[in-house]
Amino acid sequence: MKLLQIDASPRQDSVSRQLTSLFAANWKQQVPGGQVVHRDLANSPLGLVTDDWIRGAHSNPDQHTAAHRSALQYSDKLIEELQTADVVVIGDPMHNFTISTRLKAWLDQVVRFGKTFSYGESGPKGLVSGKKAYVLTSRGGAYPAGTPYAQFDFQEPYLRHILGFIGLTDVTFIHAENQGKPDLAVAAKAAAIQRIKSAVAV
């Protein structure tokens, strides 16, 4: 069994990193001999999509130039990590009501036609299947469904959609909310930790 742990926060002591580390530690206890592959997006050379990347991704491999292959090399590595994992855990802080820039850059590298999704007569089809995913977030506030604040949450809806688009449909979200409110942060983080422990133990 292999766990892919993805950390997107630029802060090394962030709450989201604490949550993914806890998840990985508990998972290893539950899965003796399990392998954890750690992709730290803050310390990885995540490049933006370039002209050569686009031309390479949308052409046949036998037409690729050296520049195309070089541009897609990192994308190929990230996709391999994703495809070979049995479980995926993503730690991401909410930035400006949505996902962090580093996680968006990772998604731009792995959401790739012919590799992680395709199109058929019935529409798009995700090619990353048979995996369980967890998204652990830290947020300054809280955005419960059914409240006026829910409309500001562009993080979970987007991630649920884009992960589902590539085939990751079994996704559990655990939010450490109210981390920007000292009087609520400790209890909210403790609640998230308990949910993580319960989720891994299943």
C-alpha positions as a Python dict, from the first residue, in 0.01 Angstrom:
ca = {
    (1, 'M'): (0, 0, 0),
    (2, 'K'): (120, 347, -86),
    (3, 'L'): (11, 684, 53),
    (4, 'L'): (77, 1004, -140),
    (5, 'Q'): (102, 1296, 104),
    (6, 'I'): (78, 1639, -59),
    (7, 'D'): (151, 1956, 136),
    (8, 'A'): (73, 2292, -22),
    (9, 'S'): (123, 2541, 260),
    (10, 'P'): (431, 2766, 233),
    (11, 'R'): (456, 2763, 614),
    (12, 'Q'): (655, 2470, 749),
    (13, 'D'): (469, 2474, 1083),
    (14, 'S'): (123, 2529, 936),
    (15, 'V'): (-192, 2366, 1067),
    (16, 'S'): (-256, 2186, 739),
    (17, 'R'): (93, 2033, 753),
    (18, 'Q'): (35, 1923, 1111),
    (19, 'L'): (-285, 1752, 998),
    (20, 'T'): (-127, 1566, 705),
    (21, 'S'): (165, 1456, 924),
    (22, 'L'): (-80, 1321, 1179),
    (23, 'F'): (-274, 1145, 905),
    (24, 'A'): (41, 984, 763),
    (25, 'A'): (161, 871, 1106),
    (26, 'N'): (-175, 713, 1189),
    (27, 'W'): (-199, 555, 844),
    (28, 'K'): (143, 390, 886),
    (29, 'Q'): (26, 243, 1216),
    (30, 'Q'): (-282, 100, 1045),
    (31, 'V'): (-89, -24, 740),
    (32, 'P'): (232, -199, 852),
    (33, 'G'): (486, -184, 573),
    (34, 'G'): (296, 92, 397),
    (35, 'Q'): (501, 344, 199),
    (36, 'V'): (452, 720, 228),
    (37, 'V'): (554, 935, -68),
    (38, 'H'): (575, 1298, 44),
    (39, 'R'): (532, 1571, -216),
    (40, 'D'): (610, 1905, -53),
    (41, 'L'): (487, 2167, -299),
    (42, 'A'): (655, 2450, -109),
    (43, 'N'): (995, 2289, -164),
    (44, 'S'): (940, 2150, -512),
    (45, 'P'): (1020, 2329, -839),
    (46, 'L'): (657, 2363, -942),
    (47, 'G'): (665, 2543, -1274),
    (48, 'L'): (379, 2712, -1451),
    (49, 'V'): (232, 2571, -1769),
    (50, 'T'): (433, 2698, -2066),
    (51, 'D'): (391, 2708, -2443),
    (52, 'D'): (605, 2395, -2483),
    (53, 'W'): (403, 2221, -2210),
    (54, 'I'): (75, 2294, -2388),
    (55, 'R'): (205, 2194, -2730),
    (56, 'G'): (352, 1874, -2589),
    (57, 'A'): (45, 1780, -2385),
    (58, 'H'): (-182, 1821, -2687),
    (59, 'S'): (25, 1632, -2941),
    (60, 'N'): (129, 1272, -2995),
    (61, 'P'): (445, 1165, -2814),
    (62, 'D'): (610, 1071, -3144),
    (63, 'Q'): (578, 1437, -3244),
    (64, 'H'): (742, 1572, -2929),
    (65, 'T'): (1053, 1782, -2953),
    (66, 'A'): (1322, 1786, -2687),
    (67, 'A'): (1163, 2105, -2551),
    (68, 'H'): (823, 1933, -2525),
    (69, 'R'): (970, 1637, -2339),
    (70, 'S'): (1157, 1864, -2102),
    (71, 'A'): (846, 2071, -2031),
    (72, 'L'): (638, 1760, -1954),
    (73, 'Q'): (899, 1573, -1751),
    (74, 'Y'): (786, 1710, -1416),
    (75, 'S'): (420, 1659, -1503),
    (76, 'D'): (494, 1295, -1588),
    (77, 'K'): (660, 1246, -1249),
    (78, 'L'): (371, 1399, -1055),
    (79, 'I'): (116, 1194, -1249),
    (80, 'E'): (315, 876, -1180),
    (81, 'E'): (309, 954, -807),
    (82, 'L'): (-66, 1002, -821),
    (83, 'Q'): (-141, 697, -1034),
    (84, 'T'): (67, 458, -822),
    (85, 'A'): (-77, 571, -488),
    (86, 'D'): (-354, 377, -314),
    (87, 'V'): (-449, 665, -85),
    (88, 'V'): (-400, 1038, -138),
    (89, 'V'): (-400, 1299, 138),
    (90, 'I'): (-382, 1667, 49),
    (91, 'G'): (-311, 1942, 301),
    (92, 'D'): (-413, 2287, 183),
    (93, 'P'): (-471, 2622, 355),
    (94, 'M'): (-761, 2832, 232),
    (95, 'H'): (-621, 3143, 64),
    (96, 'N'): (-864, 3416, -38),
    (97, 'F'): (-1157, 3174, -9),
    (98, 'T'): (-1006, 2918, -247),
    (99, 'I'): (-711, 2681, -291),
    (100, 'S'): (-349, 2785, -251),
    (101, 'T'): (-141, 2882, -553),
    (102, 'R'): (90, 2584, -507),
    (103, 'L'): (-195, 2335, -511),
    (104, 'K'): (-335, 2501, -824),
    (105, 'A'): (5, 2466, -990),
    (106, 'W'): (12, 2095, -896),
    (107, 'L'): (-336, 2044, -1038),
    (108, 'D'): (-237, 2217, -1361),
    (109, 'Q'): (47, 1966, -1394),
    (110, 'V'): (-159, 1652, -1323),
    (111, 'V'): (-493, 1730, -1489),
    (112, 'R'): (-379, 1624, -1834),
    (113, 'F'): (-565, 1485, -2132),
    (114, 'G'): (-480, 1124, -2211),
    (115, 'K'): (-306, 1079, -1876),
    (116, 'T'): (-559, 1152, -1603),
    (117, 'F'): (-874, 1216, -1808),
    (118, 'S'): (-1012, 1146, -2153),
    (119, 'Y'): (-1320, 1225, -2357),
    (120, 'G'): (-1562, 974, -2509),
    (121, 'E'): (-1909, 967, -2657),
    (122, 'S'): (-2061, 1017, -2312),
    (123, 'G'): (-1828, 1303, -2219),
    (124, 'P'): (-1523, 1326, -1992),
    (125, 'K'): (-1389, 1021, -1811),
    (126, 'G'): (-1148, 1028, -1519),
    (127, 'L'): (-854, 790, -1546),
    (128, 'V'): (-739, 807, -1182),
    (129, 'S'): (-970, 554, -1020),
    (130, 'G'): (-983, 306, -735),
    (131, 'K'): (-828, 541, -481),
    (132, 'K'): (-942, 702, -159),
    (133, 'A'): (-859, 1071, -114),
    (134, 'Y'): (-863, 1300, 187),
    (135, 'V'): (-838, 1678, 179),
    (136, 'L'): (-732, 1838, 507),
    (137, 'T'): (-767, 2214, 516),
    (138, 'S'): (-698, 2500, 753),
    (139, 'R'): (-920, 2808, 738),
    (140, 'G'): (-925, 3138, 916),
    (141, 'G'): (-1304, 3132, 944),
    (142, 'A'): (-1592, 2888, 907),
    (143, 'Y'): (-1823, 2840, 610),
    (144, 'P'): (-2099, 2598, 715),
    (145, 'A'): (-2355, 2488, 460),
    (146, 'G'): (-2686, 2667, 495),
    (147, 'T'): (-2530, 2986, 632),
    (148, 'P'): (-2457, 3316, 453),
    (149, 'Y'): (-2086, 3235, 477),
    (150, 'A'): (-2112, 2917, 269),
    (151, 'Q'): (-2109, 3119, -53),
    (152, 'F'): (-1750, 3225, 19),
    (153, 'D'): (-1615, 2868, 15),
    (154, 'F'): (-1460, 2817, -328),
    (155, 'Q'): (-1206, 2569, -193),
    (156, 'E'): (-1404, 2252, -128),
    (157, 'P'): (-1645, 2281, -425),
    (158, 'Y'): (-1361, 2336, -670),
    (159, 'L'): (-1146, 2056, -532),
    (160, 'R'): (-1439, 1815, -522),
    (161, 'H'): (-1514, 1894, -886),
    (162, 'I'): (-1160, 1884, -1027),
    (163, 'L'): (-1059, 1573, -833),
    (164, 'G'): (-1378, 1402, -946),
    (165, 'F'): (-1305, 1508, -1303),
    (166, 'I'): (-987, 1298, -1305),
    (167, 'G'): (-1156, 1006, -1129),
    (168, 'L'): (-1100, 1075, -759),
    (169, 'T'): (-1464, 1058, -655),
    (170, 'D'): (-1422, 906, -308),
    (171, 'V'): (-1302, 1219, -127),
    (172, 'T'): (-1336, 1308, 241),
    (173, 'F'): (-1289, 1670, 346),
    (174, 'I'): (-1183, 1756, 700),
    (175, 'H'): (-1157, 2126, 782),
    (176, 'A'): (-974, 2288, 1072),
    (177, 'E'): (-1186, 2602, 1072),
    (178, 'N'): (-1166, 2926, 1268),
    (179, 'Q'): (-787, 2916, 1287),
    (180, 'G'): (-783, 3294, 1266),
    (181, 'K'): (-992, 3325, 1582),
    (182, 'P'): (-785, 3261, 1897),
    (183, 'D'): (-1089, 3183, 2110),
    (184, 'L'): (-1207, 2911, 1870),
    (185, 'A'): (-890, 2784, 1700),
    (186, 'V'): (-777, 2526, 1957),
    (187, 'A'): (-1112, 2351, 1982),
    (188, 'A'): (-1162, 2355, 1604),
    (189, 'K'): (-819, 2203, 1544),
    (190, 'A'): (-882, 1936, 1808),
    (191, 'A'): (-1209, 1846, 1638),
    (192, 'A'): (-1031, 1809, 1304),
    (193, 'I'): (-764, 1589, 1463),
    (194, 'Q'): (-1029, 1361, 1610),
    (195, 'R'): (-1200, 1329, 1272),
    (196, 'I'): (-870, 1237, 1111),
    (197, 'K'): (-800, 967, 1369),
    (198, 'S'): (-1148, 825, 1322),
    (199, 'A'): (-1121, 834, 942),
    (200, 'V'): (-786, 653, 933),
    (201, 'A'): (-904, 390, 1181),
    (202, 'V'): (-1192, 282, 956),
}
